[in-house]
mmCIF file of C-alpha atoms and ligand atoms in Angstrom:
data_model
loop_
_atom_site.group_PDB
_atom_site.id
_atom_site.type_symbol
_atom_site.label_atom_id
_atom_site.label_comp_id
_atom_site.label_asym_id
_atom_site.label_seq_id
_atom_site.Cartn_x
_atom_site.Cartn_y
_atom_site.Cartn_z
ATOM 1 C CA MET O 25 73.600 23.213 -41.633
ATOM 2 C CA SER O 26 74.851 26.334 -39.904
ATOM 3 C CA TYR O 27 78.461 26.363 -38.760
ATOM 4 C CA HIS O 28 80.320 28.287 -36.064
ATOM 5 C CA PHE O 29 82.282 31.216 -37.533
ATOM 6 C CA ASN O 30 85.577 29.508 -36.656
ATOM 7 C CA THR O 31 84.573 26.583 -38.873
ATOM 8 C CA LYS O 32 83.610 29.030 -41.603
ATOM 9 C CA ALA O 33 87.049 30.712 -41.334
ATOM 10 C CA ILE O 34 88.499 27.350 -42.365
ATOM 11 C CA ARG O 35 85.855 25.949 -44.694
ATOM 12 C CA ILE O 36 84.655 28.916 -46.781
ATOM 13 C CA GLN O 37 86.380 28.291 -50.111
ATOM 14 C CA THR O 38 86.098 29.085 -53.813
ATOM 15 C CA PRO O 39 84.186 26.297 -55.616
ATOM 16 C CA THR O 40 86.455 23.292 -56.269
ATOM 17 C CA THR O 41 87.865 23.308 -59.824
ATOM 18 C CA ASP O 42 88.189 20.274 -62.118
ATOM 19 C CA GLU O 43 91.645 19.650 -60.576
ATOM 20 C CA MET O 44 89.921 18.655 -57.297
ATOM 21 C CA GLU O 45 92.358 20.630 -55.139
ATOM 22 C CA HIS O 46 91.932 20.336 -51.371
ATOM 23 C CA SER O 47 93.662 23.525 -50.221
ATOM 24 C CA THR O 48 92.385 26.746 -51.751
ATOM 25 C CA PRO O 49 93.769 27.680 -55.203
ATOM 26 C CA LEU O 50 95.241 31.079 -56.087
ATOM 27 C CA PHE O 51 93.564 32.898 -58.989
ATOM 28 C CA LEU O 52 96.521 35.016 -60.014
ATOM 29 C CA THR O 53 94.906 36.649 -63.019
ATOM 30 C CA SER O 54 94.226 40.292 -63.749
ATOM 31 C CA SER O 55 91.194 39.697 -65.962
ATOM 32 C CA PHE O 56 88.588 37.031 -66.729
ATOM 33 C CA ARG O 57 87.344 35.753 -70.088
ATOM 34 C CA PHE O 58 83.845 35.342 -71.436
ATOM 35 C CA ASP O 59 82.273 32.651 -73.605
ATOM 36 C CA ASN O 60 80.408 35.181 -75.725
ATOM 37 C CA ALA O 61 79.542 38.842 -76.146
ATOM 38 C CA GLU O 62 76.209 38.434 -74.339
ATOM 39 C CA ASP O 63 77.915 37.122 -71.173
ATOM 40 C CA MET O 64 80.425 39.953 -71.311
ATOM 41 C CA SER O 65 77.687 42.507 -71.776
ATOM 42 C CA GLY O 66 75.774 40.950 -68.873
ATOM 43 C CA ALA O 67 78.830 41.222 -66.620
ATOM 44 C CA PHE O 68 79.187 44.923 -67.339
ATOM 45 C CA ASN O 69 75.452 45.557 -66.901
ATOM 46 C CA GLU O 70 75.402 43.444 -63.717
ATOM 47 C CA THR O 71 72.714 41.107 -65.024
ATOM 48 C CA ASN O 72 75.157 38.281 -64.221
ATOM 49 C CA ASP O 73 77.869 38.134 -61.545
ATOM 50 C CA HIS O 74 80.831 37.022 -63.689
ATOM 51 C CA ASN O 75 84.239 38.372 -62.742
ATOM 52 C CA ILE O 76 85.541 41.074 -65.086
ATOM 53 C CA TYR O 77 88.818 42.437 -63.796
ATOM 54 C CA THR O 78 90.744 41.955 -60.525
ATOM 55 C CA ARG O 79 90.488 45.641 -59.575
ATOM 56 C CA PHE O 80 86.721 44.951 -59.311
ATOM 57 C CA SER O 81 86.619 41.365 -58.072
ATOM 58 C CA ASN O 82 88.668 38.151 -57.917
ATOM 59 C CA PRO O 83 87.680 34.749 -56.479
ATOM 60 C CA THR O 84 90.677 34.502 -54.117
ATOM 61 C CA VAL O 85 90.091 38.027 -52.810
ATOM 62 C CA GLN O 86 86.369 37.248 -52.469
ATOM 63 C CA GLU O 87 87.156 34.125 -50.442
ATOM 64 C CA PHE O 88 89.195 36.174 -47.952
ATOM 65 C CA THR O 89 86.446 38.824 -47.823
ATOM 66 C CA ASP O 90 83.712 36.209 -47.294
ATOM 67 C CA LYS O 91 85.622 34.749 -44.346
ATOM 68 C CA MET O 92 86.045 38.183 -42.747
ATOM 69 C CA VAL O 93 82.326 38.863 -43.273
ATOM 70 C CA ALA O 94 81.491 35.576 -41.505
ATOM 71 C CA LEU O 95 83.934 36.199 -38.652
ATOM 72 C CA GLU O 96 82.642 39.726 -37.977
ATOM 73 C CA GLY O 97 78.961 38.799 -38.421
ATOM 74 C CA ALA O 98 78.599 41.315 -41.259
ATOM 75 C CA GLU O 99 76.482 41.317 -44.432
ATOM 76 C CA ALA O 100 79.188 42.133 -46.989
ATOM 77 C CA GLY O 101 82.768 43.344 -47.347
ATOM 78 C CA PHE O 102 85.484 44.702 -49.601
ATOM 79 C CA SER O 103 89.207 43.976 -49.356
ATOM 80 C CA CYS O 104 91.907 46.555 -49.974
ATOM 81 C CA ALA O 105 95.658 46.660 -50.551
ATOM 82 C CA SER O 106 96.388 47.767 -46.967
ATOM 83 C CA GLY O 107 94.650 48.859 -43.795
ATOM 84 C CA MET O 108 95.139 52.495 -44.777
ATOM 85 C CA ALA O 109 93.575 51.844 -48.203
ATOM 86 C CA ALA O 110 90.502 50.406 -46.445
ATOM 87 C CA ILE O 111 90.337 53.370 -44.032
ATOM 88 C CA PHE O 112 90.859 55.951 -46.779
ATOM 89 C CA GLY O 113 88.422 54.243 -49.150
ATOM 90 C CA THR O 114 85.744 54.091 -46.449
ATOM 91 C CA MET O 115 86.166 57.706 -45.374
ATOM 92 C CA MET O 116 86.268 59.001 -48.962
ATOM 93 C CA THR O 117 83.101 57.070 -49.852
ATOM 94 C CA PHE O 118 81.036 58.696 -47.111
ATOM 95 C CA LEU O 119 82.655 62.090 -46.419
ATOM 96 C CA GLN O 120 82.690 65.163 -48.612
ATOM 97 C CA SER O 121 83.650 68.797 -48.397
ATOM 98 C CA GLY O 122 81.670 70.472 -45.600
ATOM 99 C CA ASP O 123 81.369 67.299 -43.502
ATOM 100 C CA HIS O 124 82.735 66.642 -40.027
ATOM 101 C CA ILE O 125 84.149 63.437 -38.526
ATOM 102 C CA LEU O 126 84.356 62.694 -34.810
ATOM 103 C CA SER O 127 87.219 60.329 -34.000
ATOM 104 C CA CYS O 128 88.707 58.938 -30.816
ATOM 105 C CA ALA O 129 91.836 60.941 -30.014
ATOM 106 C CA SER O 130 94.363 58.126 -30.158
ATOM 107 C CA VAL O 131 94.203 56.679 -33.646
ATOM 108 C CA PHE O 132 96.819 54.921 -35.750
ATOM 109 C CA GLY O 133 99.525 57.381 -36.931
ATOM 110 C CA SER O 134 98.597 57.469 -40.626
ATOM 111 C CA THR O 135 94.885 57.826 -39.781
ATOM 112 C CA HIS O 136 95.844 60.814 -37.615
ATOM 113 C CA THR O 137 97.819 62.276 -40.544
ATOM 114 C CA LEU O 138 94.829 61.747 -42.856
ATOM 115 C CA LEU O 139 92.487 63.608 -40.468
ATOM 116 C CA THR O 140 94.832 66.432 -39.512
ATOM 117 C CA LYS O 141 96.877 67.073 -42.677
ATOM 118 C CA TYR O 142 94.776 66.043 -45.683
ATOM 119 C CA PHE O 143 91.131 66.406 -44.627
ATOM 120 C CA PRO O 144 91.390 70.147 -43.864
ATOM 121 C CA LYS O 145 92.775 70.608 -47.395
ATOM 122 C CA TRP O 146 89.622 68.958 -48.759
ATOM 123 C CA GLY O 147 87.235 70.892 -46.492
ATOM 124 C CA ILE O 148 86.508 68.010 -44.106
ATOM 125 C CA GLU O 149 86.612 68.937 -40.411
ATOM 126 C CA TYR O 150 87.508 66.615 -37.557
ATOM 127 C CA SER O 151 87.224 66.590 -33.757
ATOM 128 C CA TYR O 152 88.972 64.273 -31.348
ATOM 129 C CA GLY O 153 87.095 62.758 -28.409
ATOM 130 C CA ASN O 154 89.235 61.649 -25.485
ATOM 131 C CA VAL O 155 89.137 57.966 -24.615
ATOM 132 C CA GLY O 156 87.571 57.424 -21.191
ATOM 133 C CA GLU O 157 85.403 60.545 -21.660
ATOM 134 C CA GLU O 158 82.811 59.056 -24.031
ATOM 135 C CA ASP O 159 80.082 60.778 -21.960
ATOM 136 C CA LYS O 160 81.390 64.103 -23.260
ATOM 137 C CA TRP O 161 81.501 63.124 -26.936
ATOM 138 C CA GLU O 162 77.953 64.399 -27.542
ATOM 139 C CA GLU O 163 79.265 67.949 -27.061
ATOM 140 C CA LEU O 164 81.574 67.362 -30.042
ATOM 141 C CA ILE O 165 78.787 66.392 -32.443
ATOM 142 C CA LYS O 166 77.879 69.071 -34.994
ATOM 143 C CA PRO O 167 75.023 69.342 -37.497
ATOM 144 C CA ASN O 168 77.479 68.243 -40.225
ATOM 145 C CA THR O 169 78.944 65.234 -38.335
ATOM 146 C CA LYS O 170 78.711 62.302 -40.757
ATOM 147 C CA MET O 171 80.925 59.665 -39.136
ATOM 148 C CA ILE O 172 82.070 58.546 -35.692
ATOM 149 C CA TYR O 173 85.313 56.626 -35.908
ATOM 150 C CA LEU O 174 87.239 54.748 -33.231
ATOM 151 C CA GLU O 175 89.850 52.122 -32.438
ATOM 152 C CA THR O 176 89.648 49.928 -29.363
ATOM 153 C CA PRO O 177 91.971 48.939 -27.746
ATOM 154 C CA THR O 178 93.889 52.048 -28.797
ATOM 155 C CA ASN O 179 97.455 52.286 -30.054
ATOM 156 C CA PRO O 180 99.761 52.385 -28.179
ATOM 157 C CA GLY O 181 97.907 53.320 -24.966
ATOM 158 C CA LEU O 182 95.718 50.169 -24.932
ATOM 159 C CA ASP O 183 92.812 52.255 -23.673
ATOM 160 C CA ILE O 184 89.326 50.864 -24.178
ATOM 161 C CA VAL O 185 86.520 52.830 -25.839
ATOM 162 C CA ASP O 186 83.008 51.944 -24.677
ATOM 163 C CA MET O 187 81.381 50.914 -27.981
ATOM 164 C CA GLU O 188 77.899 50.581 -26.470
ATOM 165 C CA LYS O 189 77.975 54.212 -25.318
ATOM 166 C CA VAL O 190 79.320 55.514 -28.617
ATOM 167 C CA ASN O 191 76.783 53.483 -30.572
ATOM 168 C CA LYS O 192 73.894 55.043 -28.608
ATOM 169 C CA LEU O 193 75.232 58.466 -29.529
ATOM 170 C CA ALA O 194 75.644 57.533 -33.194
ATOM 171 C CA LYS O 195 72.121 56.105 -33.435
ATOM 172 C CA LYS O 196 70.551 59.078 -31.597
ATOM 173 C CA HIS O 197 72.108 61.511 -34.075
ATOM 174 C CA ASN O 198 71.836 59.215 -37.112
ATOM 175 C CA ILE O 199 75.606 59.152 -37.731
ATOM 176 C CA LEU O 200 77.622 56.382 -39.378
ATOM 177 C CA PHE O 201 79.541 54.377 -36.724
ATOM 178 C CA VAL O 202 82.880 52.911 -37.876
ATOM 179 C CA VAL O 203 85.335 50.821 -35.812
ATOM 180 C CA ASP O 204 88.951 49.899 -36.625
ATOM 181 C CA ASN O 205 89.062 46.418 -35.044
ATOM 182 C CA CYS O 206 92.710 45.741 -35.883
ATOM 183 C CA PHE O 207 94.019 45.271 -32.326
ATOM 184 C CA ALA O 208 91.383 42.787 -31.159
ATOM 185 C CA THR O 209 90.492 40.874 -34.363
ATOM 186 C CA PRO O 210 87.075 39.193 -34.677
ATOM 187 C CA ALA O 211 88.464 36.278 -32.657
ATOM 188 C CA LEU O 212 88.206 38.489 -29.538
ATOM 189 C CA GLN O 213 85.795 41.341 -30.341
ATOM 190 C CA ARG O 214 82.990 41.857 -32.869
ATOM 191 C CA PRO O 215 81.980 45.547 -33.003
ATOM 192 C CA ILE O 216 78.867 44.835 -35.113
ATOM 193 C CA GLU O 217 77.389 43.177 -31.993
ATOM 194 C CA PHE O 218 77.776 46.601 -30.336
ATOM 195 C CA GLY O 219 76.090 48.465 -33.186
ATOM 196 C CA ALA O 220 78.959 49.367 -35.552
ATOM 197 C CA ASP O 221 77.831 49.933 -39.154
ATOM 198 C CA LEU O 222 81.261 49.246 -40.620
ATOM 199 C CA VAL O 223 84.325 47.436 -39.261
ATOM 200 C CA ILE O 224 87.785 47.984 -40.720
ATOM 201 C CA HIS O 225 90.963 45.925 -40.387
ATOM 202 C CA SER O 226 94.576 46.208 -41.215
ATOM 203 C CA ALA O 227 94.975 42.527 -42.186
ATOM 204 C CA THR O 228 98.722 43.191 -42.134
ATOM 205 C CA LYS O 229 98.755 42.658 -38.373
ATOM 206 C CA TRP O 230 97.178 39.748 -36.473
ATOM 207 C CA ILE O 231 95.204 38.483 -39.466
ATOM 208 C CA ASP O 232 98.334 37.680 -41.451
ATOM 209 C CA GLY O 233 100.007 37.128 -38.110
ATOM 210 C CA GLN O 234 103.330 36.194 -39.631
ATOM 211 C CA GLY O 235 104.612 39.529 -40.912
ATOM 212 C CA ARG O 236 104.436 38.681 -44.613
ATOM 213 C CA VAL O 237 101.926 40.760 -46.580
ATOM 214 C CA LEU O 238 99.897 43.971 -46.405
ATOM 215 C CA GLY O 239 96.140 43.903 -46.563
ATOM 216 C CA GLY O 240 92.999 45.670 -45.410
ATOM 217 C CA VAL O 241 89.294 44.976 -45.361
ATOM 218 C CA VAL O 242 86.049 46.717 -44.525
ATOM 219 C CA VAL O 243 82.890 44.771 -43.650
ATOM 220 C CA GLY O 244 79.388 45.824 -42.639
ATOM 221 C CA LYS O 245 75.966 46.694 -44.043
ATOM 222 C CA LYS O 246 75.406 45.576 -47.626
ATOM 223 C CA GLU O 247 74.264 48.893 -49.070
ATOM 224 C CA MET O 248 77.231 50.729 -47.513
ATOM 225 C CA ILE O 249 79.738 48.167 -48.781
ATOM 226 C CA ARG O 250 78.209 48.576 -52.247
ATOM 227 C CA GLU O 251 79.126 52.280 -52.141
ATOM 228 C CA ILE O 252 82.663 51.498 -50.967
ATOM 229 C CA TYR O 253 83.000 48.866 -53.696
ATOM 230 C CA LEU O 254 81.945 51.347 -56.408
ATOM 231 C CA PHE O 255 84.397 53.960 -55.108
ATOM 232 C CA CYS O 256 87.277 51.467 -54.835
ATOM 233 C CA ARG O 257 86.679 49.696 -58.151
ATOM 234 C CA ASN O 258 87.185 53.055 -59.839
ATOM 235 C CA THR O 259 90.006 54.422 -57.701
ATOM 236 C CA GLY O 260 92.146 51.277 -57.437
ATOM 237 C CA PRO O 261 93.068 50.379 -53.823
ATOM 238 C CA SER O 262 92.015 46.728 -54.359
ATOM 239 C CA MET O 263 93.757 43.771 -52.717
ATOM 240 C CA SER O 264 96.233 41.640 -54.680
ATOM 241 C CA PRO O 265 95.036 38.016 -55.171
ATOM 242 C CA PHE O 266 98.397 36.778 -53.941
ATOM 243 C CA ASN O 267 98.026 38.667 -50.665
ATOM 244 C CA ALA O 268 94.425 37.459 -50.404
ATOM 245 C CA TRP O 269 95.618 33.866 -50.783
ATOM 246 C CA VAL O 270 98.176 34.326 -47.980
ATOM 247 C CA LEU O 271 95.557 35.990 -45.778
ATOM 248 C CA THR O 272 92.786 33.478 -46.390
ATOM 249 C CA LYS O 273 95.177 30.705 -45.343
ATOM 250 C CA SER O 274 96.065 32.777 -42.258
ATOM 251 C CA LEU O 275 92.413 32.958 -41.243
ATOM 252 C CA GLU O 276 92.356 29.166 -40.904
ATOM 253 C CA THR O 277 94.582 29.565 -37.833
ATOM 254 C CA LEU O 278 93.383 32.957 -36.556
ATOM 255 C CA ASP O 279 91.514 31.678 -33.532
ATOM 256 C CA VAL O 280 94.200 29.257 -32.302
ATOM 257 C CA ARG O 281 96.909 31.863 -32.855
ATOM 258 C CA MET O 282 94.973 34.576 -31.017
ATOM 259 C CA GLN O 283 94.330 32.264 -28.059
ATOM 260 C CA ARG O 284 98.080 31.613 -27.741
ATOM 261 C CA HIS O 285 98.954 35.303 -28.242
ATOM 262 C CA CYS O 286 96.525 36.072 -25.387
ATOM 263 C CA ASP O 287 97.935 33.271 -23.182
ATOM 264 C CA ASN O 288 101.460 34.644 -23.600
ATOM 265 C CA ALA O 289 100.559 38.330 -23.245
ATOM 266 C CA GLU O 290 98.424 37.733 -20.163
ATOM 267 C CA ALA O 291 101.112 35.586 -18.517
ATOM 268 C CA LEU O 292 103.842 38.174 -19.179
ATOM 269 C CA ALA O 293 101.703 41.102 -18.003
ATOM 270 C CA LYS O 294 100.866 39.251 -14.770
ATOM 271 C CA ARG O 295 104.490 38.300 -14.210
ATOM 272 C CA LEU O 296 105.764 41.860 -14.724
ATOM 273 C CA GLU O 297 103.081 43.596 -12.666
ATOM 274 C CA GLY O 298 104.778 44.900 -9.517
ATOM 275 C CA HIS O 299 108.339 44.561 -10.917
ATOM 276 C CA PRO O 300 110.559 47.083 -9.048
ATOM 277 C CA LYS O 301 111.865 48.656 -12.303
ATOM 278 C CA LEU O 302 108.327 49.320 -13.586
ATOM 279 C CA SER O 303 105.815 51.950 -12.508
ATOM 280 C CA MET O 304 102.915 50.491 -14.506
ATOM 281 C CA VAL O 305 101.855 47.407 -16.467
ATOM 282 C CA LYS O 306 98.780 47.702 -18.682
ATOM 283 C CA TYR O 307 96.756 44.868 -20.211
ATOM 284 C CA PRO O 308 93.001 45.044 -20.880
ATOM 285 C CA MET O 309 92.262 41.888 -18.883
ATOM 286 C CA LEU O 310 94.207 42.856 -15.760
ATOM 287 C CA PRO O 311 91.870 44.141 -13.006
ATOM 288 C CA SER O 312 94.298 47.092 -12.651
ATOM 289 C CA HIS O 313 93.399 48.339 -16.171
ATOM 290 C CA PRO O 314 91.345 51.565 -15.820
ATOM 291 C CA SER O 315 88.679 50.193 -18.185
ATOM 292 C CA TYR O 316 88.782 46.543 -17.089
ATOM 293 C CA GLU O 317 84.970 46.386 -16.757
ATOM 294 C CA ILE O 318 84.397 47.741 -20.283
ATOM 295 C CA ALA O 319 87.063 45.413 -21.679
ATOM 296 C CA LYS O 320 85.270 42.431 -20.106
ATOM 297 C CA LYS O 321 81.977 43.601 -21.624
ATOM 298 C CA GLN O 322 83.209 43.836 -25.209
ATOM 299 C CA MET O 323 86.246 41.530 -25.516
ATOM 300 C CA SER O 324 86.448 37.794 -24.862
ATOM 301 C CA ARG O 325 90.170 38.099 -24.035
ATOM 302 C CA GLY O 326 92.721 40.917 -23.740
ATOM 303 C CA GLY O 327 94.630 40.521 -27.011
ATOM 304 C CA GLY O 328 98.306 40.131 -27.859
ATOM 305 C CA LEU O 329 99.549 43.572 -26.811
ATOM 306 C CA PHE O 330 100.528 44.892 -23.420
ATOM 307 C CA THR O 331 102.497 47.926 -22.297
ATOM 308 C CA PHE O 332 104.643 48.904 -19.343
ATOM 309 C CA GLU O 333 106.308 52.048 -18.077
ATOM 310 C CA ILE O 334 109.967 51.779 -17.083
ATOM 311 C CA LYS O 335 111.071 54.012 -14.241
ATOM 312 C CA GLY O 336 113.731 56.453 -15.477
ATOM 313 C CA GLY O 337 111.886 57.621 -18.590
ATOM 314 C CA LEU O 338 113.311 58.037 -22.082
ATOM 315 C CA GLU O 339 116.855 56.957 -21.213
ATOM 316 C CA SER O 340 115.721 53.738 -19.547
ATOM 317 C CA GLY O 341 113.384 53.024 -22.463
ATOM 318 C CA VAL O 342 116.268 53.248 -24.934
ATOM 319 C CA LYS O 343 118.510 51.146 -22.680
ATOM 320 C CA PHE O 344 115.821 48.472 -22.410
ATOM 321 C CA MET O 345 115.413 48.299 -26.183
ATOM 322 C CA ASN O 346 119.186 48.019 -26.694
ATOM 323 C CA SER O 347 119.448 45.228 -24.095
ATOM 324 C CA LEU O 348 116.951 42.851 -25.711
ATOM 325 C CA LYS O 349 118.519 39.702 -27.162
ATOM 326 C CA LEU O 350 115.555 37.701 -28.478
ATOM 327 C CA LEU O 351 112.763 40.241 -28.971
ATOM 328 C CA THR O 352 112.774 42.208 -32.226
ATOM 329 C CA LEU O 353 112.915 45.960 -32.724
ATOM 330 C CA THR O 354 110.646 46.545 -35.714
ATOM 331 C CA SER O 355 107.742 48.817 -36.589
ATOM 332 C CA ASN O 356 105.053 46.207 -36.911
ATOM 333 C CA LEU O 357 102.767 44.301 -34.568
ATOM 334 C CA GLY O 358 100.722 41.144 -34.671
ATOM 335 C CA ASP O 359 103.493 38.701 -35.592
ATOM 336 C CA SER O 360 104.442 35.206 -34.459
ATOM 337 C CA ARG O 361 107.656 36.876 -33.258
ATOM 338 C CA THR O 362 107.506 39.115 -30.184
ATOM 339 C CA ILE O 363 108.146 42.773 -30.985
ATOM 340 C CA ALA O 364 109.127 45.566 -28.609
ATOM 341 C CA SER O 365 108.661 49.229 -29.408
ATOM 342 C CA HIS O 366 109.428 52.460 -27.602
ATOM 343 C CA PRO O 367 106.950 55.047 -28.964
ATOM 344 C CA ALA O 368 108.575 58.082 -27.300
ATOM 345 C CA SER O 369 111.856 57.621 -29.209
ATOM 346 C CA THR O 370 110.349 56.329 -32.477
ATOM 347 C CA THR O 371 106.770 56.472 -33.830
ATOM 348 C CA HIS O 372 105.709 59.403 -31.666
ATOM 349 C CA SER O 373 109.085 61.171 -31.188
ATOM 350 C CA LYS O 374 107.963 64.177 -33.263
ATOM 351 C CA LEU O 375 105.047 64.944 -30.929
ATOM 352 C CA SER O 376 105.473 67.346 -28.003
ATOM 353 C CA ALA O 377 105.524 65.797 -24.522
ATOM 354 C CA ALA O 378 101.988 67.142 -23.946
ATOM 355 C CA ASP O 379 100.678 65.680 -27.214
ATOM 356 C CA GLN O 380 102.343 62.359 -26.403
ATOM 357 C CA LEU O 381 100.663 62.315 -23.006
ATOM 358 C CA ALA O 382 97.275 63.096 -24.576
ATOM 359 C CA VAL O 383 97.443 59.774 -26.472
ATOM 360 C CA GLY O 384 98.777 57.836 -23.474
ATOM 361 C CA ILE O 385 102.508 57.922 -24.244
ATOM 362 C CA THR O 386 104.929 58.476 -21.398
ATOM 363 C CA PRO O 387 108.744 58.650 -21.877
ATOM 364 C CA GLY O 388 109.428 55.135 -20.582
ATOM 365 C CA LEU O 389 106.455 53.416 -22.224
ATOM 366 C CA ILE O 390 107.274 50.115 -23.935
ATOM 367 C CA ARG O 391 104.695 48.405 -26.160
ATOM 368 C CA MET O 392 104.959 44.644 -26.533
ATOM 369 C CA SER O 393 103.341 42.748 -29.373
ATOM 370 C CA VAL O 394 103.542 39.273 -27.946
ATOM 371 C CA GLY O 395 104.296 36.431 -30.333
ATOM 372 C CA LEU O 396 103.945 32.681 -30.201
ATOM 373 C CA GLU O 397 107.385 31.793 -28.787
ATOM 374 C CA TYR O 398 107.749 29.777 -25.577
ATOM 375 C CA VAL O 399 106.631 32.196 -22.881
ATOM 376 C CA ASP O 400 109.528 31.613 -20.439
ATOM 377 C CA ASP O 401 112.037 32.575 -23.133
ATOM 378 C CA LEU O 402 110.150 35.846 -23.597
ATOM 379 C CA ALA O 403 109.964 36.500 -19.858
ATOM 380 C CA ASN O 404 113.683 35.817 -19.414
ATOM 381 C CA ASP O 405 114.658 38.213 -22.194
ATOM 382 C CA ILE O 406 112.460 40.992 -20.800
ATOM 383 C CA LEU O 407 113.722 40.434 -17.243
ATOM 384 C CA GLN O 408 117.413 40.455 -18.238
ATOM 385 C CA ALA O 409 116.869 43.670 -20.265
ATOM 386 C CA LEU O 410 115.128 45.299 -17.275
ATOM 387 C CA GLU O 411 118.180 44.425 -15.138
ATOM 388 C CA GLN O 412 120.229 46.725 -17.425
ATOM 389 C CA CYS O 413 117.903 49.706 -16.858
HETATM 390 C C1 PLP H 17 98.696 49.134 -38.969
HETATM 391 C C2 PLP H 17 97.393 49.750 -38.648
HETATM 392 C C3 PLP H 17 96.641 50.404 -39.632
HETATM 393 C C4 PLP H 17 97.142 50.579 -41.040
HETATM 394 O O1 PLP H 17 97.272 49.365 -41.699
HETATM 395 P P1 PLP H 17 98.301 49.113 -42.914
HETATM 396 O O2 PLP H 17 97.966 47.726 -43.337
HETATM 397 O O3 PLP H 17 99.679 49.286 -42.376
HETATM 398 O O4 PLP H 17 97.987 50.126 -43.953
HETATM 399 C C5 PLP H 17 95.423 50.934 -39.274
HETATM 400 N N1 PLP H 17 94.948 50.836 -38.008
HETATM 401 C C6 PLP H 17 95.649 50.210 -37.036
HETATM 402 C C7 PLP H 17 95.084 50.138 -35.665
HETATM 403 C C8 PLP H 17 96.896 49.653 -37.321
HETATM 404 O O5 PLP H 17 97.589 49.058 -36.342
#
């Protein structure tokens, strides 16, 4: 019997123990024992698949990984302590001194720091391709380009990268194609269907969805995951079984949560579009989004994030944030609680105005990570805060 991936996200489970538990157990153990020396020897020589040590493998972590593999339509996966651990582990497995990586220009802050601050130190070059100009990315490919890396929708601009176009380029030049699918989750977008070799997540965001634990995962082709596994088992960024247990339970509700996040975000974006205090509202599934057609091609729905630009710039942005009564000011996203952020005065305040603009940040830009609260309460809080601006 073959099940839909949403059923698998609920029903994939470690084999039932003698206790006959219904919900999944937590294997909070750092190592595993053997009946005899032959079994132990076999585990180390990989002639059997017994667990050895939780840095290498753990049943609870494997359960979470197996669900992510099923959801993304991948062959295999490896889970890491955080999204950054998964990104770093993946890049370090496949890149070495003398290589070049082509990345979309607006990537998550720490990924940007990795590319711009640390990679040059290790002799790895990078180029940034502008989102919306994927036709020009071929000019950025060099003989030593080993990886094309992108996020879509992007943070915080919510721009859409055309994965079909980028995949054609990657295949033509025989380059590894990697997508950070954190913003959409497999409930809304599956990059492997568009040719991605590897898909990475920060499970800290929508996958946990309740702001509790950090986690990351990379899924994709079996032989590539094997390389990542070997690198990570020796360098140590593995996921904690406790976090895996929290995250595997979260996956049971991923689809229903994402549908409600999308309902709320879409309703708020529609309601705010045309508001006299705003010069722009951006949501991938609004026809006014510059890449609406591409979004429709690769996403089933628009996701839980939307942005708007308050007239009056930086000052109005700060005033709006200070006027919120219900919404939270916190540097996370993908929570059951709605979160507002003002990139120009916080996460991106150190960038020059020109550099901010290059990644889609204007002075009055507000990014909303829409939660699961009753939508009218959210709308009322946003509207009363806009009155103060
Ligand atoms: C948060 C985030 C990351 C990093 O994940 P952590 O779990 O915080 O390490 C990577 N990519 C995107 C798009 C993110 O939002």
